[in-house]
Tab-separated table of C-alpha atoms in Angstrom:
chain	number	residue	atom	x	y	z
A	1	UNK	CA	-34.691	-1.199	37.135
A	2	UNK	CA	-31.139	-1.981	36.583
A	3	UNK	CA	-27.887	-0.277	36.725
A	4	UNK	CA	-24.491	-1.030	35.899
A	5	UNK	CA	-23.057	2.646	36.895
A	6	UNK	CA	-19.987	2.251	38.680
A	7	UNK	CA	-18.594	5.600	38.696
A	8	UNK	CA	-21.165	6.058	41.644
A	9	UNK	CA	-20.516	2.690	43.341
A	10	UNK	CA	-19.058	1.243	46.130
A	11	UNK	CA	-18.060	-2.522	46.230
A	12	UNK	CA	-19.579	-4.452	49.202
A	13	UNK	CA	-16.755	-5.412	51.874
A	14	UNK	CA	-16.034	-7.670	54.879
A	15	UNK	CA	-15.988	-6.164	58.269
A	16	UNK	CA	-12.803	-6.641	59.682
A	17	UNK	CA	-14.344	-8.795	62.766
A	18	UNK	CA	-15.308	-11.674	60.519
A	19	UNK	CA	-16.463	-13.923	63.789
A	20	UNK	CA	-20.047	-13.298	62.414
A	21	UNK	CA	-19.575	-14.393	59.035
A	22	UNK	CA	-17.585	-17.638	60.626
A	23	UNK	CA	-20.449	-18.068	62.396
A	24	UNK	CA	-23.040	-17.829	59.692
A	25	UNK	CA	-20.805	-19.779	57.375
A	26	UNK	CA	-20.703	-22.667	60.022
A	27	UNK	CA	-24.807	-23.011	60.108
A	28	UNK	CA	-25.042	-22.706	56.722
A	29	UNK	CA	-26.409	-26.442	56.684
A	30	UNK	CA	-30.037	-27.052	57.857
A	31	UNK	CA	-28.988	-31.041	57.603
A	32	UNK	CA	-25.208	-30.598	59.084
A	33	UNK	CA	-23.903	-34.137	58.867
A	34	UNK	CA	-25.940	-34.845	55.703
A	35	UNK	CA	-24.135	-31.548	54.248
A	36	UNK	CA	-20.773	-32.572	55.581
A	37	UNK	CA	-20.893	-36.123	54.035
A	38	UNK	CA	-22.347	-34.865	50.768
A	39	UNK	CA	-19.344	-32.381	50.140
A	40	UNK	CA	-16.320	-34.138	51.056
A	41	UNK	CA	-17.829	-37.136	48.812
A	42	UNK	CA	-18.196	-34.740	46.214
A	43	UNK	CA	-14.915	-33.361	46.683
A	44	UNK	CA	-13.426	-37.176	46.778
A	45	UNK	CA	-15.166	-37.620	43.804
A	46	UNK	CA	-13.898	-34.706	42.041
A	47	UNK	CA	-10.003	-35.363	43.080
A	48	UNK	CA	-10.469	-38.755	41.170
A	49	UNK	CA	-11.713	-36.958	37.985
A	50	UNK	CA	-8.711	-34.834	38.320
A	51	UNK	CA	-6.489	-37.851	38.035
A	52	UNK	CA	-8.370	-39.796	35.604
A	53	UNK	CA	-9.400	-42.496	38.503
A	54	UNK	CA	-13.108	-42.350	38.318
A	55	UNK	CA	-13.345	-46.465	38.331
A	56	UNK	CA	-11.418	-46.196	41.681
A	57	UNK	CA	-13.390	-45.849	44.611
A	58	UNK	CA	-12.790	-43.484	47.178
A	59	UNK	CA	-13.144	-44.518	50.790
A	60	UNK	CA	-15.256	-43.420	53.770
A	61	UNK	CA	-14.705	-44.719	57.075
A	62	UNK	CA	-17.448	-44.729	59.450
A	63	UNK	CA	-17.377	-44.397	63.567
A	64	UNK	CA	-17.392	-47.629	65.300
A	65	UNK	CA	-17.594	-47.151	69.093
A	66	UNK	CA	-17.503	-50.824	69.568
A	67	UNK	CA	-14.014	-50.532	68.268
A	68	UNK	CA	-13.404	-47.075	69.803
A	69	UNK	CA	-13.206	-45.457	66.282
A	70	UNK	CA	-14.776	-41.628	67.116
A	71	UNK	CA	-13.678	-40.684	63.586
A	72	UNK	CA	-15.339	-40.563	60.245
A	73	UNK	CA	-12.933	-40.257	57.760
A	74	UNK	CA	-12.946	-39.392	54.182
A	75	UNK	CA	-10.032	-40.655	51.722
A	76	UNK	CA	-9.344	-40.216	48.133
A	77	UNK	CA	-6.904	-41.133	45.608
A	78	UNK	CA	-6.533	-37.860	43.590
A	79	UNK	CA	-3.190	-35.602	43.318
A	80	UNK	CA	-3.043	-34.578	46.850
A	81	UNK	CA	-2.158	-30.944	47.844
A	82	UNK	CA	1.397	-29.268	48.210
A	83	UNK	CA	1.780	-27.705	51.632
A	84	UNK	CA	1.045	-24.448	50.492
A	85	UNK	CA	-1.895	-25.295	48.514
A	86	UNK	CA	-3.365	-27.065	51.509
A	87	UNK	CA	-2.971	-23.799	53.486
A	88	UNK	CA	-4.197	-21.562	50.384
A	89	UNK	CA	-7.322	-23.724	49.818
A	90	UNK	CA	-8.260	-24.168	53.511
A	91	UNK	CA	-7.161	-21.058	55.335
A	92	UNK	CA	-9.834	-18.876	52.568
A	93	UNK	CA	-13.167	-19.364	52.175
A	94	UNK	CA	-14.092	-19.081	48.874
A	95	UNK	CA	-11.236	-20.612	47.525
A	96	UNK	CA	-11.132	-23.631	45.280
A	97	UNK	CA	-9.184	-25.675	43.115
A	98	UNK	CA	-12.421	-26.374	40.996
A	99	UNK	CA	-12.161	-23.558	39.204
A	100	UNK	CA	-10.516	-22.411	35.742
A	101	UNK	CA	-7.380	-20.317	36.938
A	102	UNK	CA	-5.333	-20.430	33.881
A	103	UNK	CA	-4.418	-16.481	33.060
A	104	UNK	CA	-6.532	-15.601	36.515
A	105	UNK	CA	-5.037	-13.534	39.393
A	106	UNK	CA	-5.338	-15.190	42.443
A	107	UNK	CA	-5.108	-19.087	43.105
A	108	UNK	CA	-1.967	-20.819	41.525
A	109	UNK	CA	-4.301	-24.167	41.058
A	110	UNK	CA	-5.558	-24.973	37.476
A	111	UNK	CA	-6.741	-28.230	37.764
A	112	UNK	CA	-9.849	-28.501	35.321
A	113	UNK	CA	-10.219	-27.335	31.430
A	114	UNK	CA	-14.027	-28.024	31.704
A	115	UNK	CA	-16.000	-27.003	34.540
A	116	UNK	CA	-18.822	-29.578	33.721
A	117	UNK	CA	-16.279	-32.277	35.210
A	118	UNK	CA	-16.679	-30.887	38.851
A	119	UNK	CA	-19.214	-30.307	41.297
A	120	UNK	CA	-19.490	-26.961	43.365
A	121	UNK	CA	-16.625	-24.989	43.229
A	122	UNK	CA	-17.630	-22.021	45.529
A	123	UNK	CA	-14.684	-22.826	48.100
A	124	UNK	CA	-17.052	-23.737	51.061
A	125	UNK	CA	-17.038	-27.399	51.084
A	126	UNK	CA	-13.704	-28.202	52.510
A	127	UNK	CA	-14.375	-25.979	55.422
A	128	UNK	CA	-17.961	-27.848	55.936
A	129	UNK	CA	-16.424	-30.033	58.924
A	130	UNK	CA	-16.648	-27.069	60.803
A	131	UNK	CA	-20.667	-27.378	60.772
A	132	UNK	CA	-20.046	-30.633	63.168
A	133	UNK	CA	-17.027	-30.041	65.143
A	134	UNK	CA	-14.475	-27.749	66.173
A	135	UNK	CA	-11.486	-29.193	64.729
A	136	UNK	CA	-10.289	-32.146	61.858
A	137	UNK	CA	-7.520	-33.181	60.165
A	138	UNK	CA	-6.568	-32.798	57.135
A	139	UNK	CA	-3.718	-35.307	55.454
A	140	UNK	CA	-2.490	-34.727	51.997
A	141	UNK	CA	-0.239	-37.728	50.476
A	142	UNK	CA	2.028	-36.038	47.534
A	143	UNK	CA	4.659	-37.992	46.131
A	144	UNK	CA	5.734	-39.842	49.131
A	145	UNK	CA	5.436	-37.593	51.806
A	146	UNK	CA	2.349	-36.688	54.081
A	147	UNK	CA	1.864	-33.517	55.301
A	148	UNK	CA	-0.548	-33.720	58.350
A	149	UNK	CA	-2.169	-30.177	59.575
A	150	UNK	CA	-5.396	-29.400	62.015
A	151	UNK	CA	-8.292	-26.843	61.007
A	152	UNK	CA	-9.575	-25.501	64.177
A	153	UNK	CA	-11.425	-22.920	65.786
A	154	UNK	CA	-8.976	-20.570	67.482
A	155	UNK	CA	-9.649	-19.139	70.900
A	156	UNK	CA	-11.152	-15.752	69.396
A	157	UNK	CA	-13.561	-18.205	67.223
A	158	UNK	CA	-12.292	-17.647	63.862
A	159	UNK	CA	-11.354	-20.658	61.822
A	160	UNK	CA	-7.288	-21.602	61.524
A	161	UNK	CA	-5.101	-24.002	60.036
A	162	UNK	CA	-1.453	-25.173	61.534
A	163	UNK	CA	1.176	-23.512	59.504
A	164	UNK	CA	3.904	-26.197	59.993
A	165	UNK	CA	2.435	-29.376	59.419
A	166	UNK	CA	3.717	-32.733	60.194
A	167	UNK	CA	5.453	-34.188	57.686
A	168	UNK	CA	6.203	-37.904	57.724
A	169	UNK	CA	7.848	-39.972	54.497
A	170	UNK	CA	5.003	-42.661	53.126
A	171	UNK	CA	4.406	-45.126	50.371
A	172	UNK	CA	0.234	-44.352	50.451
A	173	UNK	CA	-0.806	-43.277	47.016
A	174	UNK	CA	-1.370	-39.626	46.374
A	175	UNK	CA	-4.329	-38.017	47.765
A	176	UNK	CA	-6.299	-36.496	50.794
A	177	UNK	CA	-8.050	-37.677	53.953
A	178	UNK	CA	-9.933	-35.570	56.018
A	179	UNK	CA	-10.425	-37.061	59.721
A	180	UNK	CA	-13.514	-35.382	61.498
A	181	UNK	CA	-14.034	-36.364	65.116
A	182	UNK	CA	-17.272	-37.615	66.154
A	183	UNK	CA	-18.574	-36.661	69.895
A	184	UNK	CA	-21.981	-38.172	69.666
A	185	UNK	CA	-23.447	-41.381	68.788
A	186	UNK	CA	-25.080	-40.932	64.966
A	187	UNK	CA	-27.516	-42.914	63.018
A	188	UNK	CA	-25.156	-43.164	59.976
A	189	UNK	CA	-27.140	-45.981	58.023
A	190	UNK	CA	-29.978	-42.744	58.145
A	191	UNK	CA	-27.203	-40.527	56.214
A	192	UNK	CA	-26.449	-43.291	53.281
C-alpha cells in the first residue's frame, strides 16, 4: 500500500535536543577507524577530481609513536574551502560539496556537473572523525592563506566548530588537511 497524499500528512522533524542523534551518528560505523580512513580518503580523491588533479596523489600520514607523532593526517590538493564554506560544511550534518546545487536553495557550493564523478554526497563523511575522537583539526588552504579550525564535542555533548579560525599566510597549494589525534596504538597495517 502506498500513498503520496500530502494534504493529511506531517513531515518528520528532529527533536530540539539533538544529543541522541549526534550520538547515533558518531556510532554509525561498525569499524570506526576503517570507516574514517575510507570516508576521508574518498573525500581526498573527490577533491582531486574537482581540481582535475587525478594523477596527483593525496597524502595520508600515519601515527608514529617512535617519532612522537600521535596523529593521522589526510591532505588533498583540491580547491580548498573558504572560511564560510568550511563552517557551512562542517557545522551541518547532511551538508555536502558533492551535490549539484546550481539553482537549488541551501548550499552555495556547486562543484560537480556530473554526480558520477563523486562518491557519497550524504554529508556525513567529513564528520566521521567524531567516530574515533572528540576533537580534530581542519586546515583549509585557499589562495595563499590557511584557515585553521577545530571541530570538537562541546560541554553539552554536541559537535561544534570554531567560528573564528586562525588565519596564516602560506605558500602551500590549495587543498584541505584533516588532522585526527590518535590516543591508542593502532595496527594501521591492518587497515590498508
